[in-house]
Tab-separated table of C-alpha atoms in Angstrom:
chain	number	residue	atom	x	y	z
A	1	MET	CA	9.516	-7.043	18.529
A	2	LEU	CA	10.269	-10.385	19.879
A	3	PRO	CA	12.799	-10.136	22.186
A	4	THR	CA	16.610	-11.905	21.120
A	5	LEU	CA	18.848	-13.760	22.834
A	6	GLY	CA	21.003	-10.530	22.222
A	7	ASP	CA	18.609	-8.687	24.537
A	8	PHE	CA	18.719	-11.309	26.909
A	9	ARG	CA	22.429	-11.777	27.215
A	10	ARG	CA	22.953	-7.752	28.440
A	11	ASP	CA	19.812	-7.713	30.945
A	12	GLN	CA	21.504	-11.152	32.337
A	13	LEU	CA	24.623	-9.290	32.479
A	14	ALA	CA	22.781	-6.327	33.753
A	15	THR	CA	21.528	-7.660	36.090
A	16	ALA	CA	24.303	-10.211	37.091
A	17	THR	CA	26.414	-6.518	37.355
A	18	LEU	CA	24.346	-6.187	41.125
A	19	PHE	CA	25.299	-9.408	42.614
A	20	PHE	CA	28.783	-9.348	41.569
A	21	PHE	CA	28.644	-6.037	43.071
A	22	LEU	CA	26.805	-7.518	46.710
A	23	GLY	CA	29.483	-10.317	46.765
A	24	PHE	CA	32.177	-7.285	45.568
A	25	GLN	CA	31.267	-4.719	48.969
A	26	TYR	CA	30.936	-7.178	51.190
A	27	ALA	CA	34.241	-8.447	50.800
A	28	THR	CA	36.091	-5.417	50.216
A	29	TRP	CA	34.728	-4.577	54.291
A	30	ALA	CA	35.235	-7.973	55.336
A	31	SER	CA	38.439	-8.264	54.544
A	32	ARG	CA	39.890	-4.898	56.329
A	33	LEU	CA	38.302	-6.626	59.565
A	34	PRO	CA	42.030	-7.484	60.706
A	35	ALA	CA	42.964	-3.195	60.101
A	36	LEU	CA	39.245	-2.234	61.815
A	37	LYS	CA	40.226	-4.605	64.757
A	38	ASP	CA	43.388	-3.208	65.602
A	39	ARG	CA	41.969	0.422	64.785
A	40	PHE	CA	39.240	-0.141	67.244
A	41	ASP	CA	41.662	-2.094	69.763
A	42	LEU	CA	39.037	-4.663	69.471
A	43	GLY	CA	38.402	-8.603	70.929
A	44	GLY	CA	37.038	-11.510	69.545
A	45	THR	CA	33.903	-10.572	71.013
A	46	GLU	CA	33.749	-7.152	69.666
A	47	VAL	CA	34.506	-8.196	66.228
A	48	GLY	CA	31.863	-11.129	66.852
A	49	LEU	CA	29.883	-8.376	67.058
A	50	LEU	CA	30.447	-6.746	64.448
A	51	LEU	CA	30.030	-8.926	62.222
A	52	MET	CA	26.501	-9.745	63.897
A	53	ALA	CA	25.667	-6.043	63.200
A	54	ALA	CA	25.279	-6.726	59.537
A	55	GLY	CA	23.009	-9.828	59.597
A	56	VAL	CA	20.544	-7.556	62.544
A	57	GLY	CA	20.428	-4.729	60.424
A	58	ALA	CA	19.424	-7.354	57.162
A	59	ALA	CA	16.729	-8.888	59.720
A	60	VAL	CA	15.425	-5.922	60.460
A	61	SER	CA	15.055	-4.448	56.559
A	62	PHE	CA	12.470	-7.177	56.182
A	63	PRO	CA	9.468	-4.774	57.080
A	64	LEU	CA	11.018	-2.768	54.870
A	65	VAL	CA	11.496	-4.432	51.802
A	66	ALA	CA	8.169	-5.297	50.871
A	67	PRO	CA	6.147	-1.824	51.450
A	68	LEU	CA	9.625	-0.218	49.506
A	69	MET	CA	9.367	-2.536	46.834
A	70	ARG	CA	5.608	-1.628	46.400
A	71	ARG	CA	6.321	2.419	45.806
A	72	LEU	CA	9.610	2.015	44.150
A	73	GLY	CA	9.869	-1.269	42.219
A	74	ALA	CA	12.741	-3.399	42.715
A	75	ARG	CA	14.605	-1.509	39.747
A	76	ARG	CA	15.019	1.983	42.165
A	77	LEU	CA	15.295	-0.234	45.213
A	78	ALA	CA	17.907	-2.215	43.703
A	79	LEU	CA	20.449	0.885	43.068
A	80	TRP	CA	19.054	3.325	45.369
A	81	SER	CA	20.538	0.467	48.022
A	82	ALA	CA	23.666	-0.589	45.797
A	83	LEU	CA	24.075	3.739	46.239
A	84	GLY	CA	23.549	3.085	50.127
A	85	LEU	CA	26.627	0.220	50.395
A	86	VAL	CA	28.426	2.442	47.634
A	87	ALA	CA	28.210	4.879	50.819
A	88	VAL	CA	28.653	2.673	53.585
A	89	LEU	CA	33.047	2.174	52.281
A	90	PRO	CA	34.187	5.991	53.242
A	91	VAL	CA	31.937	5.890	56.468
A	92	LEU	CA	33.041	2.769	57.752
A	93	ALA	CA	36.913	3.996	56.907
A	94	ALA	CA	36.469	7.841	58.582
A	95	ALA	CA	34.851	5.826	61.733
A	96	GLY	CA	35.963	6.905	65.036
A	97	SER	CA	34.741	4.812	67.264
A	98	TYR	CA	33.612	1.181	67.690
A	99	PRO	CA	30.365	2.154	68.608
A	100	LEU	CA	29.606	4.491	65.370
A	101	ALA	CA	31.629	1.922	63.162
A	102	LEU	CA	28.870	-1.038	64.759
A	103	LEU	CA	25.898	1.719	63.375
A	104	VAL	CA	27.417	2.011	60.326
A	105	ILE	CA	27.633	-1.788	60.037
A	106	PHE	CA	23.833	-1.826	61.252
A	107	VAL	CA	23.023	0.262	58.155
A	108	ASP	CA	25.233	-1.799	56.149
A	109	GLY	CA	23.267	-4.831	56.893
A	110	VAL	CA	19.643	-3.242	56.069
A	111	ALA	CA	21.055	-1.970	52.393
A	112	VAL	CA	21.754	-5.694	51.642
A	113	GLY	CA	19.178	-6.597	53.402
A	114	CYS	CA	16.958	-4.330	50.617
A	115	LEU	CA	19.268	-4.671	47.559
A	116	ASN	CA	19.266	-8.548	48.572
A	117	VAL	CA	15.467	-8.850	47.501
A	118	ALA	CA	15.467	-6.727	44.649
A	119	MET	CA	18.047	-8.112	42.613
A	120	ASN	CA	16.376	-11.371	43.167
A	121	ALA	CA	13.239	-10.000	41.927
A	122	GLN	CA	15.411	-8.520	38.854
A	123	GLY	CA	16.462	-12.447	38.769
A	124	ALA	CA	12.977	-13.483	38.528
A	125	ALA	CA	11.672	-10.813	36.765
A	126	LEU	CA	14.693	-11.944	33.960
A	127	GLU	CA	13.548	-15.364	34.320
A	128	SER	CA	9.852	-13.904	33.359
A	129	HIS	CA	10.331	-11.727	30.959
A	130	TYR	CA	12.703	-13.915	28.646
A	131	GLY	CA	11.560	-17.502	29.405
A	132	ARG	CA	14.407	-18.590	29.937
A	133	ALA	CA	16.841	-20.118	33.812
A	134	ALA	CA	19.329	-17.247	34.557
A	135	MET	CA	19.249	-17.393	38.471
A	136	ALA	CA	21.561	-20.321	39.249
A	137	GLN	CA	24.136	-18.003	37.263
A	138	LEU	CA	23.421	-14.881	38.706
A	139	HIS	CA	24.331	-16.363	42.234
A	140	ALA	CA	27.598	-17.836	41.079
A	141	THR	CA	28.116	-13.767	39.766
A	142	PHE	CA	27.932	-12.966	43.366
A	143	SER	CA	30.441	-15.478	44.403
A	144	GLY	CA	32.726	-13.882	41.602
A	145	GLY	CA	31.904	-10.768	42.882
A	146	SER	CA	33.391	-11.878	46.730
A	147	LEU	CA	36.292	-13.138	45.243
A	148	GLY	CA	37.333	-10.045	42.762
A	149	GLY	CA	36.675	-7.825	46.637
A	150	ALA	CA	39.592	-9.908	47.702
A	151	LEU	CA	41.648	-9.361	45.124
A	152	LEU	CA	41.164	-5.968	44.939
A	153	ALA	CA	41.779	-5.973	49.296
A	154	SER	CA	44.644	-7.995	48.750
A	155	GLY	CA	46.149	-5.641	45.449
A	156	VAL	CA	45.829	-2.427	47.295
A	157	ASN	CA	47.087	-3.607	50.847
A	158	THR	CA	50.854	-4.319	48.839
A	159	VAL	CA	50.978	-0.762	47.622
A	160	THR	CA	49.125	0.798	50.755
A	161	HIS	CA	47.569	-0.557	54.174
A	162	SER	CA	45.509	2.512	54.172
A	163	VAL	CA	41.824	0.781	54.530
A	164	THR	CA	40.613	4.897	53.666
A	165	ALA	CA	42.572	4.606	50.401
A	166	HIS	CA	41.378	1.007	50.022
A	167	PHE	CA	37.524	1.651	50.584
A	168	ALA	CA	37.822	5.005	48.118
A	169	VAL	CA	38.794	2.846	45.266
A	170	ALA	CA	36.298	0.399	46.023
A	171	ALA	CA	33.617	2.787	46.538
A	172	ALA	CA	34.868	4.380	42.718
A	173	ALA	CA	34.632	0.662	41.219
A	174	GLY	CA	31.505	-0.105	42.998
A	175	VAL	CA	30.100	3.125	41.478
A	176	LEU	CA	31.414	1.949	37.921
A	177	LEU	CA	29.702	-1.042	38.597
A	178	LEU	CA	26.290	0.112	39.052
A	179	ALA	CA	26.499	2.746	36.022
A	180	GLY	CA	26.885	0.458	33.332
A	181	SER	CA	24.286	-1.806	34.797
A	182	ARG	CA	21.788	0.600	35.540
A	183	PRO	CA	20.641	1.752	31.476
A	184	ARG	CA	19.728	-2.624	30.983
A	185	VAL	CA	18.355	-3.285	34.977
A	186	LEU	CA	14.744	-4.541	34.363
A	187	THR	CA	11.598	-1.759	35.475
A	188	ASP	CA	9.283	-4.716	36.753
A	189	ALA	CA	9.560	-7.730	38.904
A	190	PRO	CA	7.020	-10.654	38.517
A	191	ALA	CA	3.126	-9.461	39.431
A	192	PRO	CA	1.771	-12.743	40.964
A	193	PRO	CA	-0.673	-14.655	38.928
A	194	ALA	CA	-4.342	-12.743	38.958
A	195	GLY	CA	-6.457	-14.520	41.377
A	196	GLU	CA	-4.289	-17.051	43.105
A	197	ARG	CA	-3.006	-15.148	45.654
A	198	SER	CA	-5.365	-12.281	46.355
A	199	THR	CA	-5.910	-10.429	49.353
A	200	GLU	CA	-9.218	-12.649	50.097
A	201	ASP	CA	-8.055	-15.751	49.099
A	202	GLY	CA	-4.480	-15.293	51.611
A	203	LYS	CA	-7.263	-15.205	54.499
A	204	LYS	CA	-8.074	-18.556	54.137
A	205	GLY	CA	-4.363	-19.767	54.460
A	206	LEU	CA	-2.475	-18.851	57.140
A	207	ARG	CA	-1.121	-15.577	56.936
A	208	SER	CA	2.303	-14.042	59.133
A	209	LEU	CA	2.246	-10.537	60.251
A	210	THR	CA	3.465	-9.280	56.748
A	211	GLY	CA	0.635	-11.495	55.048
A	212	ALA	CA	2.404	-13.383	53.278
A	213	SER	CA	0.980	-16.754	52.125
A	214	ARG	CA	1.312	-20.761	53.365
A	215	THR	CA	3.301	-21.624	50.256
A	216	ALA	CA	5.983	-18.309	51.367
A	217	LEU	CA	5.969	-19.207	54.810
A	218	VAL	CA	6.710	-22.603	53.735
A	219	LEU	CA	9.339	-21.247	51.409
A	220	GLY	CA	11.185	-19.842	54.207
A	221	GLY	CA	11.185	-22.420	56.360
A	222	ALA	CA	13.280	-24.093	53.172
A	223	MET	CA	15.690	-21.021	52.825
A	224	VAL	CA	15.857	-21.275	56.352
A	225	PHE	CA	16.890	-24.731	56.353
A	226	GLY	CA	19.071	-24.636	53.166
A	227	THR	CA	21.174	-21.607	55.153
A	228	VAL	CA	21.548	-23.626	58.153
A	229	VAL	CA	23.599	-25.753	55.540
A	230	GLU	CA	25.664	-23.065	53.557
A	231	GLY	CA	26.560	-21.278	57.134
A	232	ALA	CA	27.110	-24.407	59.294
A	233	MET	CA	29.371	-25.979	56.190
A	234	ASN	CA	31.863	-22.074	56.038
A	235	ASP	CA	32.291	-22.101	59.826
A	236	TRP	CA	32.415	-25.647	61.100
A	237	SER	CA	33.658	-28.392	57.970
A	238	ALA	CA	37.549	-26.909	58.631
A	239	LEU	CA	37.056	-27.856	62.711
A	240	TYR	CA	35.245	-31.200	61.242
A	241	LEU	CA	38.056	-32.381	59.703
A	242	THR	CA	40.723	-31.755	62.438
A	243	GLU	CA	38.704	-32.521	65.510
A	244	GLU	CA	37.395	-35.566	64.032
A	245	THR	CA	38.667	-36.898	61.303
A	246	GLY	CA	42.599	-35.774	62.683
A	247	ALA	CA	43.343	-33.802	59.459
A	248	SER	CA	46.751	-31.936	59.125
A	249	GLY	CA	46.381	-28.092	58.957
A	250	ARG	CA	47.542	-28.338	55.290
A	251	LEU	CA	44.438	-30.228	54.845
A	252	ALA	CA	41.797	-28.722	57.422
A	253	PRO	CA	40.961	-25.451	54.410
A	254	LEU	CA	39.658	-28.217	52.214
A	255	GLY	CA	36.646	-28.829	53.759
A	256	ILE	CA	35.472	-24.851	53.021
A	257	ALA	CA	37.160	-25.143	49.222
A	258	VAL	CA	35.906	-28.035	48.447
A	259	VAL	CA	31.973	-26.601	48.669
A	260	SER	CA	32.598	-23.648	47.615
A	261	VAL	CA	34.011	-25.183	44.500
A	262	MET	CA	31.971	-27.909	44.115
A	263	MET	CA	28.891	-24.963	44.218
A	264	VAL	CA	29.962	-22.693	42.149
A	265	LEU	CA	31.176	-24.829	39.215
A	266	ALA	CA	27.444	-26.232	40.035
A	267	ARG	CA	25.770	-22.649	39.976
A	268	LEU	CA	27.108	-22.432	36.129
A	269	LEU	CA	26.398	-24.588	35.353
A	270	GLY	CA	22.635	-25.173	36.800
A	271	ASP	CA	20.677	-23.187	34.761
A	272	GLY	CA	21.098	-25.255	31.834
A	273	TRP	CA	19.799	-28.175	34.516
A	274	ARG	CA	16.787	-26.269	35.781
A	275	ASN	CA	15.945	-26.481	32.013
A	276	ARG	CA	16.195	-29.364	31.469
A	277	TRP	CA	14.937	-31.244	34.888
A	278	GLY	CA	12.910	-28.542	36.454
A	279	ASP	CA	13.324	-26.889	39.430
A	280	ALA	CA	10.853	-28.838	41.640
A	281	ARG	CA	13.614	-31.563	40.555
A	282	MET	CA	16.351	-29.775	41.353
A	283	VAL	CA	15.661	-28.634	44.985
A	284	ARG	CA	14.471	-32.120	46.406
A	285	VAL	CA	17.198	-34.390	44.479
A	286	GLY	CA	19.393	-31.449	45.388
A	287	SER	CA	19.081	-31.761	49.170
A	288	THR	CA	18.058	-35.299	49.604
A	289	MET	CA	21.944	-35.688	48.088
A	290	ALA	CA	23.389	-33.106	50.203
A	291	GLY	CA	21.831	-34.847	52.923
A	292	THR	CA	22.293	-38.083	52.873
A	293	GLY	CA	26.002	-37.467	50.794
A	294	LEU	CA	27.044	-35.911	54.181
A	295	ALA	CA	25.026	-38.243	56.776
A	296	LEU	CA	27.110	-41.646	54.552
A	297	ALA	CA	30.660	-39.299	55.088
A	298	LEU	CA	29.906	-38.963	58.478
A	299	LEU	CA	29.198	-42.771	59.111
A	300	ALA	CA	32.245	-43.490	57.005
A	301	GLY	CA	34.367	-41.139	59.219
A	302	GLY	CA	38.015	-40.311	58.036
A	303	THR	CA	39.056	-36.994	56.315
A	304	TRP	CA	38.417	-38.082	52.086
A	305	PRO	CA	35.597	-39.599	53.447
A	306	ALA	CA	34.565	-36.427	54.656
A	307	LEU	CA	35.732	-34.468	51.437
A	308	VAL	CA	33.328	-36.453	49.272
A	309	GLY	CA	30.530	-35.651	51.208
A	310	PHE	CA	31.316	-32.011	51.736
A	311	ALA	CA	31.157	-32.158	47.797
A	312	CYS	CA	27.798	-33.083	48.460
A	313	VAL	CA	26.506	-30.774	49.807
A	314	GLY	CA	28.022	-27.941	47.390
A	315	LEU	CA	27.034	-29.934	44.464
A	316	GLY	CA	23.573	-30.501	46.227
A	317	MET	CA	23.098	-27.060	47.807
A	318	ALA	CA	23.815	-25.456	44.855
A	319	THR	CA	20.290	-24.636	42.586
A	320	VAL	CA	18.307	-25.192	45.756
A	321	THR	CA	18.495	-21.315	46.764
A	322	PRO	CA	18.328	-19.404	43.176
A	323	CYS	CA	15.303	-22.197	42.771
A	324	LEU	CA	13.843	-20.952	46.013
A	325	TYR	CA	14.091	-17.119	45.294
A	326	VAL	CA	12.546	-17.525	41.634
A	327	ALA	CA	9.591	-19.157	43.927
A	328	ALA	CA	8.657	-17.170	46.472
A	329	ALA	CA	9.036	-13.947	43.547
A	330	ALA	CA	5.888	-15.198	41.787
A	331	GLU	CA	4.224	-14.971	45.174
A	332	GLY	CA	4.787	-11.568	45.166
A	333	PRO	CA	7.329	-9.012	47.173
A	334	GLY	CA	6.085	-9.668	50.886
A	335	ALA	CA	6.622	-13.121	50.176
A	336	LEU	CA	9.790	-12.878	48.563
A	337	ALA	CA	10.986	-10.279	51.594
A	338	LEU	CA	10.035	-13.294	54.465
A	339	VAL	CA	11.677	-15.915	52.076
A	340	ALA	CA	15.459	-13.355	52.728
A	341	ALA	CA	15.103	-12.551	55.753
A	342	MET	CA	14.347	-16.156	57.337
A	343	GLY	CA	17.483	-17.440	54.702
A	344	THR	CA	18.849	-14.355	56.295
A	345	THR	CA	17.721	-15.893	60.719
A	346	GLY	CA	19.602	-19.363	58.995
A	347	LEU	CA	22.631	-17.614	58.211
A	348	LEU	CA	22.722	-16.196	61.634
A	349	ALA	CA	21.948	-18.889	63.542
A	350	GLY	CA	22.937	-22.024	61.763
A	351	PRO	CA	26.348	-22.327	62.689
A	352	ALA	CA	25.486	-21.037	66.744
A	353	LEU	CA	22.782	-24.440	67.011
A	354	ILE	CA	25.888	-26.459	64.906
A	355	GLY	CA	27.985	-25.341	67.890
A	356	PHE	CA	25.571	-26.033	70.696
A	357	VAL	CA	24.619	-29.038	70.009
A	358	ALA	CA	28.339	-29.788	69.231
A	359	GLY	CA	29.714	-28.775	72.738
A	360	LEU	CA	26.852	-30.448	74.246
A	361	THR	CA	27.585	-33.581	72.350
A	362	ASP	CA	30.500	-33.478	69.531
A	363	LEU	CA	30.831	-32.437	66.550
A	364	THR	CA	29.750	-35.518	64.360
A	365	VAL	CA	26.746	-34.705	66.172
A	366	GLY	CA	26.619	-31.640	65.284
A	367	MET	CA	27.367	-32.358	61.663
A	368	THR	CA	24.561	-34.523	61.658
A	369	VAL	CA	22.165	-31.556	62.178
A	370	VAL	CA	23.611	-30.344	59.042
A	371	ALA	CA	22.939	-33.663	56.926
A	372	VAL	CA	19.029	-33.539	58.775
A	373	SER	CA	18.466	-30.346	57.949
A	374	ALA	CA	19.416	-30.527	53.741
A	375	VAL	CA	17.022	-33.157	54.047
A	376	LEU	CA	14.267	-31.075	55.650
A	377	VAL	CA	14.680	-28.203	52.746
A	378	ALA	CA	13.283	-31.471	50.295
A	379	VAL	CA	10.231	-32.164	52.821
A	380	CYS	CA	9.759	-28.899	52.947
A	381	SER	CA	9.426	-28.351	48.927
A	382	MET	CA	7.228	-31.391	48.439
A	383	ARG	CA	4.235	-28.415	49.817
A	384	VAL	CA	5.555	-25.891	46.583
A	385	ARG	CA	4.088	-25.400	43.062
A	386	PHE	CA	7.930	-24.225	41.395
A	387	LYS	CA	8.300	-23.096	37.349
A	388	GLU	CA	6.815	-25.879	35.384
A	389	ARG	CA	9.952	-26.413	32.433
A	390	GLU	CA	9.873	-28.159	29.128
A	391	GLY	CA	6.242	-29.655	29.984
A	392	GLU	CA	6.536	-30.814	33.120
A	393	ALA	CA	4.294	-30.939	35.707
A	394	VAL	CA	5.188	-30.250	39.309
A	395	PRO	CA	2.145	-31.489	41.503
A	396	HIS	CA	1.286	-29.934	44.557
């Protein structure tokens, strides 16, 4: 029996629930950082280390994910790592010391790294099984989960300031989400095409320590540059507006808002664009538009040109990460794990790199690095064969 549109929508909803859950879980504990800061009497450096612990855990998960994917499959790895993230919440609420909280957040990062790879493999499997684009909307759902987690935190906090009560409610909600998605989560991820990525063939190309192909490394490079752009825009856009354009405190938050709103809207529409123009064009045109739009805004100077440039970044980069994940999944679980880990590296290193450049020069030069990074995504993508759509021939 051929799969129907109804089957696709139900499976899409199940996979989207994993993306929603991850955004929800992260926003849940991140929203209570002020309470954790007060509990452990932390300074800014200690809070930064707490956030860094999650990123380090995600990076450390990299060598574990590929063998776990092969042993458990994407479905079981996604569900088990998601359950681990549910368990993190009450344990973090009960943590009695700062070192223990660091350890819990580190474990959270490891589970996030596993779920990130597994759920993107599920998204790629969904597209492969039904022949329909879905990844952009799945990534938009992650943003919806972050919003849901923030709203729940706000709602619970109006009733009680107890972190334990808040995390208990959030953990129960997480279990319900996973229970609802489990029956429809796909069993298998797409396998690499036979003959193209065998061990013997892989010996002819550049290999990483994990046996990743040359294509996987190029995809990883594109992901690094792409996540540098996303991370830097989140961390530095408001400061750029206040320090370089003289924007008021009232206008400064619009920098993040413009990028976020444009990115979510574009991701909701992005799968239709992918079907029409193909993944290769979405990555190359989108990242080029982001880089050139931001560069022109920096040259023009001023608050409103900056906001237009930020909008170009949100619109242009929205479908880049989903398309890169789809291409990486087609290379196999090792490639997908590598690309996800390199993306985490970009998110961690990008904002710090911009700060270092800005410290030596100024923030305009720092933001120029962001624009260049966006263009480098397009350069890297020229060496990648993306999935063809609508009969489009995509050259190597």
